[in-house]
Coordinates of C-alpha atoms and ligand atoms in Angstrom, one line a residue:
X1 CA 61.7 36.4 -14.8
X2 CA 62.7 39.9 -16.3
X3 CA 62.8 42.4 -13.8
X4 CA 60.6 44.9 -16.0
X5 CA 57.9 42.5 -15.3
X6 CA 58.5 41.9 -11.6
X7 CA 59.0 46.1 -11.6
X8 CA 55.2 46.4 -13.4
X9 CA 53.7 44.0 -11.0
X10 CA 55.0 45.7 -8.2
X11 CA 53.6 48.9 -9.7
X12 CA 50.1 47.2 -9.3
X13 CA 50.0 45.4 -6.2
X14 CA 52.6 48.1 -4.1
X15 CA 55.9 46.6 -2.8
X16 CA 54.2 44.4 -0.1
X17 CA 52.1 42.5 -2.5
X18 CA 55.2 40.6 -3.9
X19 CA 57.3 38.0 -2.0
X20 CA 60.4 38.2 -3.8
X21 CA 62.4 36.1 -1.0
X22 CA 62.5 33.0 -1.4
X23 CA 62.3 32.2 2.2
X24 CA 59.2 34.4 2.8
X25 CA 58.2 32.2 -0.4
X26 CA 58.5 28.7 1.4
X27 CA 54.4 29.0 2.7
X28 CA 53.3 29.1 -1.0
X29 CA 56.0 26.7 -2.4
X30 CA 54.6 23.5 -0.9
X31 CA 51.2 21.7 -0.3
X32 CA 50.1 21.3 3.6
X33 CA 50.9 17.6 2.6
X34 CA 54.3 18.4 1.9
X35 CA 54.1 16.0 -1.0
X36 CA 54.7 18.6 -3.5
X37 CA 57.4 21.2 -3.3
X38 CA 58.1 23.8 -6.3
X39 CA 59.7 27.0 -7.1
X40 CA 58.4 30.5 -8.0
X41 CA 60.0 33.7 -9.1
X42 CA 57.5 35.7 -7.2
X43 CA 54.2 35.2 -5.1
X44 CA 51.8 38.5 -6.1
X45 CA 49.5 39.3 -3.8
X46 CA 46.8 41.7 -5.1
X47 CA 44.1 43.6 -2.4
X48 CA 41.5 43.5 -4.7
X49 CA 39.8 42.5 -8.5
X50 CA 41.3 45.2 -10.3
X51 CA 44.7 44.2 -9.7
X52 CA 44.2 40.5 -10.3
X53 CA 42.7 41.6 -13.8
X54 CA 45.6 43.7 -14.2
X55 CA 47.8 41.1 -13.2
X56 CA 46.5 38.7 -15.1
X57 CA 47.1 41.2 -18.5
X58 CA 50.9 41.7 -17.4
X59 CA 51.4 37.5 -17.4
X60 CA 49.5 37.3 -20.5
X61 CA 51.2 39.4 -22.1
X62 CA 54.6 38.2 -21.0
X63 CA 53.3 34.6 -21.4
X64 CA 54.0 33.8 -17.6
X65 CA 51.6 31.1 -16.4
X66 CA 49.8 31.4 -13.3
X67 CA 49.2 29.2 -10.0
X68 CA 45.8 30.6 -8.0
X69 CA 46.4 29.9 -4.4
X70 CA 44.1 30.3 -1.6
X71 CA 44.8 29.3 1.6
X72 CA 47.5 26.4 0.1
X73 CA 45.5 23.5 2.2
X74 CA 44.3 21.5 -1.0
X75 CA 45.0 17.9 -0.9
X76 CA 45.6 17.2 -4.8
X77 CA 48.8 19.5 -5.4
X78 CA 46.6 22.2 -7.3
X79 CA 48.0 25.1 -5.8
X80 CA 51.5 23.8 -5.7
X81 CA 53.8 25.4 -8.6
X82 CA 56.2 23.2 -10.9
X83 CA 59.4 23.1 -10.3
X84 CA 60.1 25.6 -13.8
X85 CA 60.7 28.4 -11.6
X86 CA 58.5 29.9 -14.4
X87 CA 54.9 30.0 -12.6
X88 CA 54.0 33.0 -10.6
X89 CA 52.1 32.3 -7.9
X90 CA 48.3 34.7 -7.5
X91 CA 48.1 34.0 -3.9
X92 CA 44.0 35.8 -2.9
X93 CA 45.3 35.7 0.9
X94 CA 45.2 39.8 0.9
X95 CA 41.6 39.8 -0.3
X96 CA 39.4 39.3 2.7
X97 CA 36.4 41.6 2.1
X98 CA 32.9 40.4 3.5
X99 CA 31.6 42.7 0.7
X100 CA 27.7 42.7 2.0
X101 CA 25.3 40.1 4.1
X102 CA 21.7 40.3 3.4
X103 CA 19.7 38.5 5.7
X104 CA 16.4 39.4 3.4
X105 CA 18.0 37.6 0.6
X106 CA 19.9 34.9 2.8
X107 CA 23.2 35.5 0.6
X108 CA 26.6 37.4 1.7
X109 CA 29.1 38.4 -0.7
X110 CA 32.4 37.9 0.2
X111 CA 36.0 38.5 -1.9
X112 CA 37.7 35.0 -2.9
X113 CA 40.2 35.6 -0.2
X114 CA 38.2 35.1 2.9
X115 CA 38.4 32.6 5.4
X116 CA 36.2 29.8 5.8
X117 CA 36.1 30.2 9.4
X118 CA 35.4 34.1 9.0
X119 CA 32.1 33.6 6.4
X120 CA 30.9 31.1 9.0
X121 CA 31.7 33.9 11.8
X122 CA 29.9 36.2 9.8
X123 CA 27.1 34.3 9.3
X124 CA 26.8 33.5 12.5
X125 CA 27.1 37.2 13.4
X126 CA 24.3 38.2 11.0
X127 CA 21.7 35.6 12.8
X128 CA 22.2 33.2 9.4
X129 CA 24.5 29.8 9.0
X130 CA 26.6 29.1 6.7
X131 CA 27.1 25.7 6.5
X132 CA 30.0 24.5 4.7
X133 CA 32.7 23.0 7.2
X134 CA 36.2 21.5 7.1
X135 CA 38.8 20.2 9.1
X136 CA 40.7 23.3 7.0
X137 CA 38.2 25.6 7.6
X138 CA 40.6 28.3 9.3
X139 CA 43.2 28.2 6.7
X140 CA 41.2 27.7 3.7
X141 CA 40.1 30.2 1.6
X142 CA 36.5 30.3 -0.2
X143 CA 37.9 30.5 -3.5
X144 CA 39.6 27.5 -2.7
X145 CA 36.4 25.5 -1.7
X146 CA 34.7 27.2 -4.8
X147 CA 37.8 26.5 -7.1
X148 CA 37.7 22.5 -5.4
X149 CA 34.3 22.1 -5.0
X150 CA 34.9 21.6 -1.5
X151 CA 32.5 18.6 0.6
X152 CA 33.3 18.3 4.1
X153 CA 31.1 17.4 7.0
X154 CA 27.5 19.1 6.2
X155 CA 27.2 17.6 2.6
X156 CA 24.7 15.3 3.5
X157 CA 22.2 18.3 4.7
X158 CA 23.3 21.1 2.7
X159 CA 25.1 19.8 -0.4
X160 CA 28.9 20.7 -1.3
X161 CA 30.0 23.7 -2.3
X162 CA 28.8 24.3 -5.8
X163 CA 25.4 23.9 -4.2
X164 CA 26.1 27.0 -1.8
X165 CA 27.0 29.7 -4.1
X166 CA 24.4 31.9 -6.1
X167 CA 27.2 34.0 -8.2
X168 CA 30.8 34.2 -8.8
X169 CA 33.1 37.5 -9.8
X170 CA 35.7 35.8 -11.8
X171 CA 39.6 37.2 -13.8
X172 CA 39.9 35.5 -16.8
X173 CA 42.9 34.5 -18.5
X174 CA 42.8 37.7 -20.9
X175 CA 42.3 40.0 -17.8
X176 CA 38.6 40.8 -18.6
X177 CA 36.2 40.5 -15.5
X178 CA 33.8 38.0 -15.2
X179 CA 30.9 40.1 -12.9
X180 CA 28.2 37.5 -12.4
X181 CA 28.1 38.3 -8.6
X182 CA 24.1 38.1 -8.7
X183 CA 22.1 36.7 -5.1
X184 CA 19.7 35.2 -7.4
X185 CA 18.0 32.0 -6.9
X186 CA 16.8 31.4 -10.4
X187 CA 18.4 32.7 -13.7
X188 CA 17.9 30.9 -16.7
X189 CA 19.7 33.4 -19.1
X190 CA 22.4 31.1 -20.7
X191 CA 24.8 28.3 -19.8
X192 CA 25.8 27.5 -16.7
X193 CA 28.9 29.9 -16.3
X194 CA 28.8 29.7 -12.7
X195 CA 28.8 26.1 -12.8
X196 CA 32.2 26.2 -15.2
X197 CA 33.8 27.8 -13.1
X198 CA 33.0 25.9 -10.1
X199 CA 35.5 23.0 -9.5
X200 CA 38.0 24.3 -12.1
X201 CA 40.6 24.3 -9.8
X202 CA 42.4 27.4 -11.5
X203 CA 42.8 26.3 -14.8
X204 CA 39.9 28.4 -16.3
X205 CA 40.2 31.5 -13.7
X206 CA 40.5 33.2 -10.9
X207 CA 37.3 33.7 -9.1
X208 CA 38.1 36.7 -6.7
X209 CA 34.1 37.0 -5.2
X210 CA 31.4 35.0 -4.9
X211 CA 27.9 35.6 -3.6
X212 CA 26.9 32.5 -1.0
X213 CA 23.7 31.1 0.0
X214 CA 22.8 31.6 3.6
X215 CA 20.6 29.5 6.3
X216 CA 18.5 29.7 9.1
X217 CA 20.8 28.8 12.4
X218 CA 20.6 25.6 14.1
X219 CA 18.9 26.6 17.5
X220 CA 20.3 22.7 18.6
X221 CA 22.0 20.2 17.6
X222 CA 22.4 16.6 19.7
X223 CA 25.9 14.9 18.7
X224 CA 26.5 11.3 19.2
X225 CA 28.9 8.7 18.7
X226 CA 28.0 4.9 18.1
X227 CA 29.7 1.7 17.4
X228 CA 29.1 -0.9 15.3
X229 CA 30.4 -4.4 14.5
X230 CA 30.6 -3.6 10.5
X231 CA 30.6 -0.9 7.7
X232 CA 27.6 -2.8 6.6
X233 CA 25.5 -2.2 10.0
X234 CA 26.9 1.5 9.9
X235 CA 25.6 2.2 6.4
X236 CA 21.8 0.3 7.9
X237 CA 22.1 2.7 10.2
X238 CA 22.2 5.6 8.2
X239 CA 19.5 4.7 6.4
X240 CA 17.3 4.1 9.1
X241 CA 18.3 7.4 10.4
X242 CA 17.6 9.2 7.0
X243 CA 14.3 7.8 7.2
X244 CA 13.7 8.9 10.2
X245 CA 15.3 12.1 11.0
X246 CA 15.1 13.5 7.5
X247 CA 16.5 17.0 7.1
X248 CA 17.4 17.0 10.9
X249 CA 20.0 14.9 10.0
X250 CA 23.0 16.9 9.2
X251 CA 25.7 14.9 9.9
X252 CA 27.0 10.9 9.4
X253 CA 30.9 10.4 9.3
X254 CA 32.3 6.9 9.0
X255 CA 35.2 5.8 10.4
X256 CA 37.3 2.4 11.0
X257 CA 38.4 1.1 14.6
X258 CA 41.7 1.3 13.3
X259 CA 41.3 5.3 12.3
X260 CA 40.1 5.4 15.9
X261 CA 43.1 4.3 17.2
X262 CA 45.5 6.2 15.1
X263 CA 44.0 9.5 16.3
X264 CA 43.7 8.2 20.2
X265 CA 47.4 7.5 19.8
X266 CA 48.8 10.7 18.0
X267 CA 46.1 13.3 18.7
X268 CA 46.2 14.7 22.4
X269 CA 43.1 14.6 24.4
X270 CA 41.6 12.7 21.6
X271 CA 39.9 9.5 23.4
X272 CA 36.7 7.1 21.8
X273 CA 33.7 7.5 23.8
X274 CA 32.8 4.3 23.8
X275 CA 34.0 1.4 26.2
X276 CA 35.0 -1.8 24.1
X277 CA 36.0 -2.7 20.6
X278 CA 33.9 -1.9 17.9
X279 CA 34.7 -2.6 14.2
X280 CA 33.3 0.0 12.9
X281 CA 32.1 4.1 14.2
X282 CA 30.0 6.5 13.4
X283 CA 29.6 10.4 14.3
X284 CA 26.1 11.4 13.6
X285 CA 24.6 15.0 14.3
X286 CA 20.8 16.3 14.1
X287 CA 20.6 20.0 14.0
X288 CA 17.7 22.2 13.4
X289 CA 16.5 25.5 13.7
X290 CA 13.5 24.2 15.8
X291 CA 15.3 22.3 18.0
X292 CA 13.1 20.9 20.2
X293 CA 12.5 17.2 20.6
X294 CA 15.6 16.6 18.7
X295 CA 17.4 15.2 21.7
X296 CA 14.2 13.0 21.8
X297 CA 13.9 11.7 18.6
X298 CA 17.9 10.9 18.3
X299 CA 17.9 8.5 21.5
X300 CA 14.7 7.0 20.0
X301 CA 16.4 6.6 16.6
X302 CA 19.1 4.7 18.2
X303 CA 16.9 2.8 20.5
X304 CA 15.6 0.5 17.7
X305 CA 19.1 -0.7 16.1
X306 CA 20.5 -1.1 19.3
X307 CA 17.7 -3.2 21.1
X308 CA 17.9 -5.2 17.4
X309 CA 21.7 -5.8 17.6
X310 CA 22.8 -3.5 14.6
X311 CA 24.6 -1.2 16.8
X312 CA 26.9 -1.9 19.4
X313 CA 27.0 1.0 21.9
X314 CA 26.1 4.4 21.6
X315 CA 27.0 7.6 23.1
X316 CA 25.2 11.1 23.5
X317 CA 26.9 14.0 24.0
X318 CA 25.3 15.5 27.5
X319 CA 27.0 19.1 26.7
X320 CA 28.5 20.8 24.3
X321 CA 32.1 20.0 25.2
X322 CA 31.7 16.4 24.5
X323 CA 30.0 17.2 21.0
X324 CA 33.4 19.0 20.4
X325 CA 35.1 16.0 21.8
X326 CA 33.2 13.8 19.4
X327 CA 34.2 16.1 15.9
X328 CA 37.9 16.4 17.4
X329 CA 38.6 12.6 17.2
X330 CA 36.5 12.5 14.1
X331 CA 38.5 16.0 12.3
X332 CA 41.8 14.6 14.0
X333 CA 42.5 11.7 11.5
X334 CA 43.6 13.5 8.8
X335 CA 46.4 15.2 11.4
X336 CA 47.4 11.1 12.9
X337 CA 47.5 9.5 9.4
X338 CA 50.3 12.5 9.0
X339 CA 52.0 11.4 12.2
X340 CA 51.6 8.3 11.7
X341 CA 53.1 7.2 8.7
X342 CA 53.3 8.2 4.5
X343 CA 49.1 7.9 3.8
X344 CA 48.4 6.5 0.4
X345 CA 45.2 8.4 0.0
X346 CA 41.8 7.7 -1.9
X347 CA 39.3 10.1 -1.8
X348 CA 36.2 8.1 -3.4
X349 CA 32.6 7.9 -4.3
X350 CA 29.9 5.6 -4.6
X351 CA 26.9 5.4 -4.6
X352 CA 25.5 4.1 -0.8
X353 CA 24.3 1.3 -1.7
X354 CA 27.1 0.0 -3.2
X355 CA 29.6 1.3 -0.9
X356 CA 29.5 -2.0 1.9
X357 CA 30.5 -4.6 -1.2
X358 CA 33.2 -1.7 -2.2
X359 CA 34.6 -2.5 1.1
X360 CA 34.4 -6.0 1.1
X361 CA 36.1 -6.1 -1.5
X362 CA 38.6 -3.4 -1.4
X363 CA 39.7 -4.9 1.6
X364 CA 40.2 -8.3 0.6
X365 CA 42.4 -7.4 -2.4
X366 CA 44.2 -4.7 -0.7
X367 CA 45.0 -7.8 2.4
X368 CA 45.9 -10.4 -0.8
X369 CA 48.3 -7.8 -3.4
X370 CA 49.6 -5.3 -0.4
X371 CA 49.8 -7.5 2.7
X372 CA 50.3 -6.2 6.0
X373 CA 49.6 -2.6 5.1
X374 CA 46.7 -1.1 7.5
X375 CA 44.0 0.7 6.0
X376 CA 42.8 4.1 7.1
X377 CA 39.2 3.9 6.2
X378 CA 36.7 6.5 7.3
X379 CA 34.9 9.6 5.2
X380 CA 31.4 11.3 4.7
X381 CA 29.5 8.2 4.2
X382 CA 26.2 10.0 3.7
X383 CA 27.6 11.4 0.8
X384 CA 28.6 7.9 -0.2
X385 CA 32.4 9.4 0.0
X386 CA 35.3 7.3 1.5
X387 CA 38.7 7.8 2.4
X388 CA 40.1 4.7 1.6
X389 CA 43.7 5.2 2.5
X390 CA 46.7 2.9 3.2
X391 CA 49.3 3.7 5.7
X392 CA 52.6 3.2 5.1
X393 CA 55.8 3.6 7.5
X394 CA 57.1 7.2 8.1
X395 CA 60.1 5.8 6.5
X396 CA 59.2 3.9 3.3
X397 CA 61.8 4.9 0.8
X398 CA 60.7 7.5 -1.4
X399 CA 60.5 4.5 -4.7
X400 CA 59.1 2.2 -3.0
X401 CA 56.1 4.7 -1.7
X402 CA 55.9 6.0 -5.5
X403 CA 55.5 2.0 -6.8
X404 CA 53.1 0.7 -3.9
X405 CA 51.1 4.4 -4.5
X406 CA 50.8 3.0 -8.6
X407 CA 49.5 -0.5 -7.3
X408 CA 47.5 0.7 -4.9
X409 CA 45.9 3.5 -6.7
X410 CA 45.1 1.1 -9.6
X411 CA 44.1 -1.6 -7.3
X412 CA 41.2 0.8 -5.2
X413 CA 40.0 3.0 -8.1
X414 CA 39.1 0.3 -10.8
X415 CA 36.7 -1.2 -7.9
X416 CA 35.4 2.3 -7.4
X417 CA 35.0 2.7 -11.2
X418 CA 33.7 -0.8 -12.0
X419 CA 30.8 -0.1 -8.9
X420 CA 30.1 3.2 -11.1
X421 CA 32.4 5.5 -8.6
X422 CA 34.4 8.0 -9.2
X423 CA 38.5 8.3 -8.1
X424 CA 38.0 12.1 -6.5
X425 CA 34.7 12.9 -4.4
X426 CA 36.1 16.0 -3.0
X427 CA 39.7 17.0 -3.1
X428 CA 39.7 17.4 -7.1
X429 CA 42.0 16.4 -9.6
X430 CA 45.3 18.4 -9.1
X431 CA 48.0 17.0 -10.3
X432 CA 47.1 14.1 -8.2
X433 CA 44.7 12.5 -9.8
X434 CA 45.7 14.2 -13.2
X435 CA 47.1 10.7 -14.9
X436 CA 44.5 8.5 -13.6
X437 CA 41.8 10.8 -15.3
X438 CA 42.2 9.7 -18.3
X439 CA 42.2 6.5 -17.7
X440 CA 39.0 6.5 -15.8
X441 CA 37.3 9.6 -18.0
X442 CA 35.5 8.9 -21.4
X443 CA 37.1 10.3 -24.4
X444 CA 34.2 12.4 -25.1
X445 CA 34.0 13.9 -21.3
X446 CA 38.1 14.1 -21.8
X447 CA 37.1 15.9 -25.1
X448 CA 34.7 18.3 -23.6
X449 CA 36.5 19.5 -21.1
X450 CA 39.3 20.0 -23.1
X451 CA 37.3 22.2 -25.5
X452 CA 36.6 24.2 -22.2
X453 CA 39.6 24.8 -21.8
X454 CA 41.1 25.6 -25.1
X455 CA 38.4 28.0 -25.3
X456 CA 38.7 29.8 -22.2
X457 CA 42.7 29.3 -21.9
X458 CA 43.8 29.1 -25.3
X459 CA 47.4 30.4 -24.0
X460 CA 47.6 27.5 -21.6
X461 CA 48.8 30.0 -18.7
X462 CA 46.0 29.1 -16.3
X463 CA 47.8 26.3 -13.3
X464 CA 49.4 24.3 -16.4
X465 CA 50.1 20.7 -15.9
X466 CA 47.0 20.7 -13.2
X467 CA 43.7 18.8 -13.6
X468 CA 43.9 18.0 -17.6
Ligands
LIG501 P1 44.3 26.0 -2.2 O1 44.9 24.7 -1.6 O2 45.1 27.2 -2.1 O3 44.0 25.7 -3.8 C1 43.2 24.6 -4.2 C2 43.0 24.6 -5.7 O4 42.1 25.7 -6.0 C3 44.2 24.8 -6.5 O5 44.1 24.2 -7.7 C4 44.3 26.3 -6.7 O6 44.9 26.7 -7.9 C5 42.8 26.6 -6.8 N1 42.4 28.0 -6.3 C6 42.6 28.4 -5.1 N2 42.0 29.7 -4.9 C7 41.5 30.0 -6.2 C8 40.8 31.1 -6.7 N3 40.5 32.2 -6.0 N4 40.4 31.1 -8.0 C9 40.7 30.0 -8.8 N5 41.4 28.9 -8.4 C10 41.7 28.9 -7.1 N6 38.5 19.1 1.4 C11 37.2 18.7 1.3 O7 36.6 18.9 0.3 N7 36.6 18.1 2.4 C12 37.2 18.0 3.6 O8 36.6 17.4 4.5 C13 38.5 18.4 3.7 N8 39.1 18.3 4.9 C14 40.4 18.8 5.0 C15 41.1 18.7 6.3 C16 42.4 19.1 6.4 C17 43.0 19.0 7.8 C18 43.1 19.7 5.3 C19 44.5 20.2 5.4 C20 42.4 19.8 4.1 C21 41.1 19.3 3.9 N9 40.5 19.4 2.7 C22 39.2 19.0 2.6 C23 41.2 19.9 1.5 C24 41.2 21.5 1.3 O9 41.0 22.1 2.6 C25 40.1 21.9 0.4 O10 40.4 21.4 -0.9 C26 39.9 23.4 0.3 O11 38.8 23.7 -0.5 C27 41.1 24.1 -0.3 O12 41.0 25.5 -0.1 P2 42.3 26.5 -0.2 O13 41.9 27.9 -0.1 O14 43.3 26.0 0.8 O15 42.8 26.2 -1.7
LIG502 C1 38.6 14.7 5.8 O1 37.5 14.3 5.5 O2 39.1 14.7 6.9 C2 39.4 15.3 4.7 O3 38.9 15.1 3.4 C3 40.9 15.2 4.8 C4 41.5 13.9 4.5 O4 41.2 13.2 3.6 O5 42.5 13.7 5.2
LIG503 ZN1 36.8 14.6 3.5

């Protein structure tokens, strides 16, 4: 990269908004995976909109593409650059303004930047809750969860993270601002911008604000942990519990004995709560902001399938320590597949009804074409989203993981397509999924969002070679 260029940028962002060294570079250079490593002539880290917009006008014109990064936790190798040494990295990690919280309005406005963890704090300082939560959540960034469309645990109750922002300030790729920061619940003046934007994964813009939704706070929540001989009894139970807890219910994680085990094993102070083998677990939560009798009608709600036989055993947390004990075994898989071995992982959806068949099945052929290799099941089954992953030893040789990932991959997602699923719930496309898209995506939906983003990015310069 010329130095005039790097000597402009510098003149917008101030010396300390550019890591130059490539040491100080290594954060920004590979995914938390590790799976994908690149290079970049310079991270720029701008404080606020104005200087991503002016930024963005200095690549432009110089033709330098761009790689948005947030807090550099995505799962799909979005914010990971190409090894080009061409792409600048726009790391938001310097713009952390809470901007305004209106507890009349239920919003707060917050620059791209900001932790998850610190809009939840917020939140709860303001009285409100804000709801969105991830095993990431204090390293990721919200323009990351905007930019992935981020799930997590609180789906189920409060919808994924398109569904908790009102208005988004976004940099486009000719520099111009975007300023559709509005707290408004309805606004029928035009496309969906917002929506665009939403799940673009940096390959329309930057979004550098965003104006969220926020709730009333739980005043309790009852956490318990159950066991089950089967995926099929676990998914009864959910709807049993749907039916009967409605809205209450907040929570419903899914996860395999097996899962169970990895994180007992590789996870300190991670132990199941449960005596006894069980095929199958579930984490389930009821929260409300009238809490009472919710204690009440979660032990009744499990007294049924368990006097019938559809559920094993069941735990509920007396205190508040063992409800943390409960989400730390469930948030440590993703930490014990890491440990435990190379993860080939599937990040699916279906829809519930179909998801105990999906299973069945995937489990079968996986066992007949990939023998031997466990599977890491688990996921946000009342979102009808599995992670349906495969574990292969720490030491599988680099082509051997690259040809069983292929097979697998292929094997897992035309079941999830042929049951009307889709091969990415949550984590996005990246360059991940990328390939597969297209085999899975109609020509016309390949077509549209290609018009997208011709029109928006008709340079190309917006996180090339991710999503499309
Ligand atoms: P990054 O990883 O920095 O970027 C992700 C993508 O967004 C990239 O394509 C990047 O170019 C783009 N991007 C980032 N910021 C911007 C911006 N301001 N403007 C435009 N584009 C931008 N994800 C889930 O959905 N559900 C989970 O339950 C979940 N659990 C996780 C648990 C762990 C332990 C880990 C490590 C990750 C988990 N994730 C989960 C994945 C990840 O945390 C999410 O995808 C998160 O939204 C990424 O946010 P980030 O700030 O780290 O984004
Ligand atoms: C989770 O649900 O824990 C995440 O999506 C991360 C993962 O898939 O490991
Ligand atoms: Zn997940």
């Amino acid at each position: 990269m010329d130095s005039e260029l790097i000597r402009r940028l510098a003149h917008v962002v101030g010396d300390d908004g550019l890591v130059l060294d490539e040491a100080a570079q290594a954060p920004y250079v590979e995914d938390w995976l590790r799976k994908w490593r690149g290079r970049t002539p310079v991270v720029v880290r701008p404080r606020n909109t104005t200087e991503v917009a002016a930024v963005m006008r200095l690549c432009r014109q110089s033709g330098t593409p761009v790689v948005p990064q947030g807090g550099n936790t995505g799962m799909s190798g979005g914010a990971a650059p190409d090894d080009s040494g061409a792409q600048v990295i726009l790391s938001l990690n310097r713009m952390k303004r809470i901007r305004e919280v209106d507890t009349v309005n239920n919003t707060i406005t917050v620059d791209a930047g900001v932790l998850l963890a610190d809009v939840q704090n917020a939140a709860r300082d303001a009285g409100r809750h804000f709801p969105l939560s991830l095993g990431a959540e204090g390293s990721c960034t919200i323009g990351g969860n905007l930019a992935t469309n981020a799930g997590g645990t609180a789906v189920l109750r409060y919808g994924n993270t398109r569904d908790l922002a009102l208005g988004l300030e976004v940099v486009l790729p000719d520099g111009r601002v975007w300023s559709g920061l509005r707290g408004l619940r309805k606004d029928n003046t035009g496309y969906d911008l917002r929506g665009l934007f939403i799940g673009s994964e940096g390959t329309l813009g930057i979004i550098t604000g965003a104006v969220l939704k926020l709730y009333p706070r739980p005043q309790g929540r009852v956490t318990a942990w159950v066991g089950a001989e089967s995926c099929d009894a676990v998914v009864s139970l959910l709807t049993r519990l749907q039916a009967r807890c409605g809205e209450r219910l907040t929570a419903f994680e899914m996860m395999s004995a097996y899962c169970v085990g990895l994180v007992s094993r590789h996870v300190s102070g991670a132990a199941c709560p449960l005596a006894g083998e069980h095929a199958c677990h579930a984490l389930i939560e009821l929260s409300d902001a009238a809490p009472e009798g919710l204690a009440e009608l979660l032990e009744q709600s499990l007294a049924g399938p368990l006097e019938e036989g559809l559920i094993a055993d069941a735990a509920i947390a007396a205190n508040e320590s063992q409800a943390k004990a409960m989400w730390r075994l469930r948030e440590g898989i993703s930490q014990a597949q890491v440990r435990a071995g190379k993860a080939v992982k599937h990040d699916i959806a279906l829809p519930i009804s179909r998801l105990s068949a999906f299973i069945k099945e995937a489990d079968a052929a996986v066992a007949r074409e990939f023998p031997g290799l466990p599977i890491v099941n688990f996921g946000h089954v009342g979102d009808g989203n599995l992670h349906y992953n495969v574990l292969l030893p720490l030491d599988v040789p680099h082509e051997e993981y690259v040809h069983l990932t292929a097979g697998l991959n292929r094997c897992v997602h035309d079941l999830v397509v042929q049951r009307g699923g889709s091969i990415s719930a949550e984590h996005g496309v990246g360059q991940l999924r990328r390939d597969e898209l297209r085999r899975y995506k109609s020509t016309v939906e390949m077509d549209l969002m290609l018009m997208i983003k011709r029109a928006l990015d008709p340079d190309q310069l917006m996180n090339p070679g991710k999503l499309l």
